[in-house]
Amino acid sequence: RLGQGGHAYLQEWLWWAGLLCMGVGEAANFAAYAFAPATLVTPLGALSVLVSAVLSSTFLHEQLNVHGKIGCILSILGSTVMVIHAPQEEEVSSLESMAEKLKDPGFIVFAVCVLVSSLLLIFVAGPRYGQSNVLVYVLVCSAIGSLSVSCVKGLGIALKELFSGKPVLKEPLGWVLLVCLVICISIQINYLNKALDIFNTSVVTPIYYVLFTTAVMMCSAILFKEWQHMVLDNIIGTISGFLTIVSGIFLLHAFRDMPFTPDLLPLFL
């Protein structure tokens, strides 16, 4: 089992089929990061959680009670609010400007903190608490995921330049971002599978979504300065939309196995 350090799932065709389907979805997600702020794209990933819940209820006959349906509605409303108040990121149109942002002291400090904390979680906290605390492996995935989104953003810019006829293949930054992306995604897949093997999916999914989205929003705000030019109502709207999505995801997963009948309602309802 992966939770015990094994990788037997690599021999299962069903796992590879699922990974391929996820790859197709992430390719579309990759395209979205190239044209929109990460603070907008990442929270909208909550819609995939809703689709999974609806498909599970339809094809796998899993229970979707009243709490789950309310959670779906809240997540859709929160996503709508975030789209309306989404930040307009500072324009980054070339690899040169991306390189300048990667050299920013604020982002360097953030990246170093992410790497150090991830190493501590993997080599210190993992052997001790990985089997009993869901936060250990999920925090590794979320922290490394924030860096992978930055790599995706840079590669999206490189692809746009490549299609416009610029000699991007000669730029070392593009290849560095590609290598870093492969490493980050490999770490994410490994430790997310460990977390899913040890703990219930209904526990891992909402915690991972919240931590990953928070880490990406922090990284994007530091790297692209998305929040500097936002007015107060847009900041409040973005945060409120995100918290509404979090509330919806919590309702969808926390009460999934709880039976709910009209008898549980108060008499006046």
PDB file of N, CA and C in Angstrom, residues 58-106:
ATOM      1  N   THR A  58     -25.001   9.953  -9.116  1.00  0.00           N
ATOM      2  CA  THR A  58     -25.743   9.416 -10.256  1.00  0.00           C
ATOM      3  C   THR A  58     -25.282   8.016 -10.625  1.00  0.00           C
ATOM      4  N   PHE A  59     -23.969   7.808 -10.741  1.00  0.00           N
ATOM      5  CA  PHE A  59     -23.450   6.545 -11.275  1.00  0.00           C
ATOM      6  C   PHE A  59     -23.013   5.557 -10.192  1.00  0.00           C
ATOM      7  N   LEU A  60     -22.521   6.072  -9.065  1.00  0.00           N
ATOM      8  CA  LEU A  60     -22.065   5.188  -7.996  1.00  0.00           C
ATOM      9  C   LEU A  60     -23.090   5.041  -6.885  1.00  0.00           C
ATOM     10  N   HIS A  61     -24.233   5.765  -7.043  1.00  0.00           N
ATOM     11  CA  HIS A  61     -25.342   5.691  -6.083  1.00  0.00           C
ATOM     12  C   HIS A  61     -24.908   6.079  -4.675  1.00  0.00           C
ATOM     13  N   GLU A  62     -23.954   7.020  -4.593  1.00  0.00           N
ATOM     14  CA  GLU A  62     -23.585   7.557  -3.295  1.00  0.00           C
ATOM     15  C   GLU A  62     -24.628   8.585  -2.858  1.00  0.00           C
ATOM     16  N   GLN A  63     -24.799   8.701  -1.557  1.00  0.00           N
ATOM     17  CA  GLN A  63     -25.837   9.565  -1.023  1.00  0.00           C
ATOM     18  C   GLN A  63     -25.433  11.032  -1.119  1.00  0.00           C
ATOM     19  N   LEU A  64     -26.345  11.848  -1.647  1.00  0.00           N
ATOM     20  CA  LEU A  64     -26.167  13.298  -1.671  1.00  0.00           C
ATOM     21  C   LEU A  64     -27.353  13.897  -0.925  1.00  0.00           C
ATOM     22  N   ASN A  65     -27.168  14.140   0.376  1.00  0.00           N
ATOM     23  CA  ASN A  65     -28.279  14.586   1.204  1.00  0.00           C
ATOM     24  C   ASN A  65     -28.493  16.089   1.069  1.00  0.00           C
ATOM     25  N   VAL A  66     -29.365  16.613   1.938  1.00  0.00           N
ATOM     26  CA  VAL A  66     -29.704  18.037   1.865  1.00  0.00           C
ATOM     27  C   VAL A  66     -28.476  18.909   2.129  1.00  0.00           C
ATOM     28  N   HIS A  67     -27.639  18.486   3.077  1.00  0.00           N
ATOM     29  CA  HIS A  67     -26.418  19.255   3.355  1.00  0.00           C
ATOM     30  C   HIS A  67     -25.540  19.341   2.116  1.00  0.00           C
ATOM     31  N   GLY A  68     -25.408  18.228   1.394  1.00  0.00           N
ATOM     32  CA  GLY A  68     -24.595  18.223   0.184  1.00  0.00           C
ATOM     33  C   GLY A  68     -25.155  19.133  -0.893  1.00  0.00           C
ATOM     34  N   LYS A  69     -26.470  19.127  -1.061  1.00  0.00           N
ATOM     35  CA  LYS A  69     -27.088  19.979  -2.076  1.00  0.00           C
ATOM     36  C   LYS A  69     -26.931  21.455  -1.722  1.00  0.00           C
ATOM     37  N   ILE A  70     -27.079  21.780  -0.434  1.00  0.00           N
ATOM     38  CA  ILE A  70     -26.847  23.165  -0.003  1.00  0.00           C
ATOM     39  C   ILE A  70     -25.385  23.545  -0.220  1.00  0.00           C
ATOM     40  N   GLY A  71     -24.473  22.597   0.054  1.00  0.00           N
ATOM     41  CA  GLY A  71     -23.062  22.860  -0.180  1.00  0.00           C
ATOM     42  C   GLY A  71     -22.766  23.138  -1.644  1.00  0.00           C
ATOM     43  N   CYS A  72     -23.406  22.387  -2.545  1.00  0.00           N
ATOM     44  CA  CYS A  72     -23.225  22.628  -3.981  1.00  0.00           C
ATOM     45  C   CYS A  72     -23.695  24.029  -4.367  1.00  0.00           C
ATOM     46  N   ILE A  73     -24.845  24.433  -3.847  1.00  0.00           N
ATOM     47  CA  ILE A  73     -25.383  25.763  -4.166  1.00  0.00           C
ATOM     48  C   ILE A  73     -24.450  26.853  -3.635  1.00  0.00           C
ATOM     49  N   LEU A  74     -23.962  26.676  -2.394  1.00  0.00           N
ATOM     50  CA  LEU A  74     -23.051  27.671  -1.823  1.00  0.00           C
ATOM     51  C   LEU A  74     -21.755  27.775  -2.631  1.00  0.00           C
ATOM     52  N   SER A  75     -21.237  26.661  -3.087  1.00  0.00           N
ATOM     53  CA  SER A  75     -19.999  26.676  -3.864  1.00  0.00           C
ATOM     54  C   SER A  75     -20.191  27.397  -5.195  1.00  0.00           C
ATOM     55  N   ILE A  76     -21.337  27.179  -5.820  1.00  0.00           N
ATOM     56  CA  ILE A  76     -21.629  27.866  -7.088  1.00  0.00           C
ATOM     57  C   ILE A  76     -21.767  29.374  -6.853  1.00  0.00           C
ATOM     58  N   LEU A  77     -22.475  29.758  -5.776  1.00  0.00           N
ATOM     59  CA  LEU A  77     -22.625  31.181  -5.469  1.00  0.00           C
ATOM     60  C   LEU A  77     -21.281  31.822  -5.144  1.00  0.00           C
ATOM     61  N   GLY A  78     -20.447  31.119  -4.360  1.00  0.00           N
ATOM     62  CA  GLY A  78     -19.129  31.654  -4.033  1.00  0.00           C
ATOM     63  C   GLY A  78     -18.253  31.810  -5.252  1.00  0.00           C
ATOM     64  N   SER A  79     -18.319  30.853  -6.169  1.00  0.00           N
ATOM     65  CA  SER A  79     -17.542  30.948  -7.405  1.00  0.00           C
ATOM     66  C   SER A  79     -17.993  32.140  -8.234  1.00  0.00           C
ATOM     67  N   THR A  80     -19.296  32.369  -8.274  1.00  0.00           N
ATOM     68  CA  THR A  80     -19.823  33.515  -9.032  1.00  0.00           C
ATOM     69  C   THR A  80     -19.328  34.830  -8.442  1.00  0.00           C
ATOM     70  N   VAL A  81     -19.353  34.932  -7.115  1.00  0.00           N
ATOM     71  CA  VAL A  81     -18.878  36.154  -6.454  1.00  0.00           C
ATOM     72  C   VAL A  81     -17.393  36.377  -6.734  1.00  0.00           C
ATOM     73  N   MET A  82     -16.614  35.301  -6.721  1.00  0.00           N
ATOM     74  CA  MET A  82     -15.179  35.438  -6.987  1.00  0.00           C
ATOM     75  C   MET A  82     -14.911  35.876  -8.414  1.00  0.00           C
ATOM     76  N   VAL A  83     -15.699  35.364  -9.355  1.00  0.00           N
ATOM     77  CA  VAL A  83     -15.524  35.774 -10.747  1.00  0.00           C
ATOM     78  C   VAL A  83     -15.812  37.266 -10.907  1.00  0.00           C
ATOM     79  N   ILE A  84     -16.851  37.746 -10.223  1.00  0.00           N
ATOM     80  CA  ILE A  84     -17.238  39.159 -10.341  1.00  0.00           C
ATOM     81  C   ILE A  84     -16.160  40.071  -9.761  1.00  0.00           C
ATOM     82  N   HIS A  85     -15.562  39.648  -8.638  1.00  0.00           N
ATOM     83  CA  HIS A  85     -14.602  40.511  -7.937  1.00  0.00           C
ATOM     84  C   HIS A  85     -13.156  40.063  -8.128  1.00  0.00           C
ATOM     85  N   ALA A  86     -12.884  39.280  -9.139  1.00  0.00           N
ATOM     86  CA  ALA A  86     -11.542  38.729  -9.329  1.00  0.00           C
ATOM     87  C   ALA A  86     -10.520  39.838  -9.540  1.00  0.00           C
ATOM     88  N   PRO A  87      -9.313  39.681  -8.982  1.00  0.00           N
ATOM     89  CA  PRO A  87      -8.274  40.705  -9.159  1.00  0.00           C
ATOM     90  C   PRO A  87      -7.736  40.705 -10.586  1.00  0.00           C
ATOM     91  N   GLN A  88      -7.323  41.875 -11.024  1.00  0.00           N
ATOM     92  CA  GLN A  88      -6.665  42.003 -12.322  1.00  0.00           C
ATOM     93  C   GLN A  88      -5.157  42.001 -12.066  1.00  0.00           C
ATOM     94  N   GLU A  89      -4.498  40.923 -12.468  1.00  0.00           N
ATOM     95  CA  GLU A  89      -3.083  40.793 -12.166  1.00  0.00           C
ATOM     96  C   GLU A  89      -2.246  41.768 -12.985  1.00  0.00           C
ATOM     97  N   GLU A  90      -1.076  42.073 -12.479  1.00  0.00           N
ATOM     98  CA  GLU A  90      -0.137  42.910 -13.207  1.00  0.00           C
ATOM     99  C   GLU A  90       0.276  42.198 -14.488  1.00  0.00           C
ATOM    100  N   GLU A  91       0.316  42.925 -15.582  1.00  0.00           N
ATOM    101  CA  GLU A  91       0.560  42.312 -16.883  1.00  0.00           C
ATOM    102  C   GLU A  91       1.949  41.682 -16.956  1.00  0.00           C
ATOM    103  N   VAL A  92       1.973  40.403 -17.305  1.00  0.00           N
ATOM    104  CA  VAL A  92       3.219  39.672 -17.533  1.00  0.00           C
ATOM    105  C   VAL A  92       3.107  39.048 -18.915  1.00  0.00           C
ATOM    106  N   SER A  93       3.791  39.622 -19.873  1.00  0.00           N
ATOM    107  CA  SER A  93       3.600  39.214 -21.256  1.00  0.00           C
ATOM    108  C   SER A  93       4.813  38.534 -21.865  1.00  0.00           C
ATOM    109  N   SER A  94       5.902  38.400 -21.131  1.00  0.00           N
ATOM    110  CA  SER A  94       7.104  37.802 -21.704  1.00  0.00           C
ATOM    111  C   SER A  94       7.871  37.060 -20.623  1.00  0.00           C
ATOM    112  N   LEU A  95       8.769  36.180 -21.070  1.00  0.00           N
ATOM    113  CA  LEU A  95       9.609  35.456 -20.121  1.00  0.00           C
ATOM    114  C   LEU A  95      10.570  36.386 -19.398  1.00  0.00           C
ATOM    115  N   GLU A  96      10.953  37.494 -20.055  1.00  0.00           N
ATOM    116  CA  GLU A  96      11.847  38.439 -19.396  1.00  0.00           C
ATOM    117  C   GLU A  96      11.186  39.054 -18.170  1.00  0.00           C
ATOM    118  N   SER A  97       9.924  39.479 -18.343  1.00  0.00           N
ATOM    119  CA  SER A  97       9.213  40.053 -17.195  1.00  0.00           C
ATOM    120  C   SER A  97       8.940  38.997 -16.131  1.00  0.00           C
ATOM    121  N   MET A  98       8.711  37.743 -16.569  1.00  0.00           N
ATOM    122  CA  MET A  98       8.508  36.662 -15.605  1.00  0.00           C
ATOM    123  C   MET A  98       9.787  36.422 -14.808  1.00  0.00           C
ATOM    124  N   ALA A  99      10.937  36.487 -15.475  1.00  0.00           N
ATOM    125  CA  ALA A  99      12.210  36.294 -14.796  1.00  0.00           C
ATOM    126  C   ALA A  99      12.444  37.391 -13.754  1.00  0.00           C
ATOM    127  N   GLU A 100      12.050  38.615 -14.086  1.00  0.00           N
ATOM    128  CA  GLU A 100      12.206  39.710 -13.131  1.00  0.00           C
ATOM    129  C   GLU A 100      11.354  39.478 -11.888  1.00  0.00           C
ATOM    130  N   LYS A 101      10.164  38.952 -12.074  1.00  0.00           N
ATOM    131  CA  LYS A 101       9.282  38.702 -10.935  1.00  0.00           C
ATOM    132  C   LYS A 101       9.801  37.553 -10.080  1.00  0.00           C
ATOM    133  N   LEU A 102      10.396  36.555 -10.737  1.00  0.00           N
ATOM    134  CA  LEU A 102      10.947  35.433  -9.977  1.00  0.00           C
ATOM    135  C   LEU A 102      12.147  35.856  -9.131  1.00  0.00           C
ATOM    136  N   LYS A 103      12.784  36.965  -9.513  1.00  0.00           N
ATOM    137  CA  LYS A 103      13.930  37.467  -8.742  1.00  0.00           C
ATOM    138  C   LYS A 103      13.510  38.380  -7.595  1.00  0.00           C
ATOM    139  N   ASP A 104      12.209  38.639  -7.477  1.00  0.00           N
ATOM    140  CA  ASP A 104      11.717  39.521  -6.424  1.00  0.00           C
ATOM    141  C   ASP A 104      12.044  38.929  -5.052  1.00  0.00           C
ATOM    142  N   PRO A 105      12.597  39.711  -4.120  1.00  0.00           N
ATOM    143  CA  PRO A 105      12.969  39.174  -2.799  1.00  0.00           C
ATOM    144  C   PRO A 105      11.794  38.547  -2.054  1.00  0.00           C
ATOM    145  N   GLY A 106      10.604  39.136  -2.206  1.00  0.00           N
ATOM    146  CA  GLY A 106       9.444  38.584  -1.526  1.00  0.00           C
ATOM    147  C   GLY A 106       9.126  37.170  -1.982  1.00  0.00           C
TER     148      GLY A 106
END
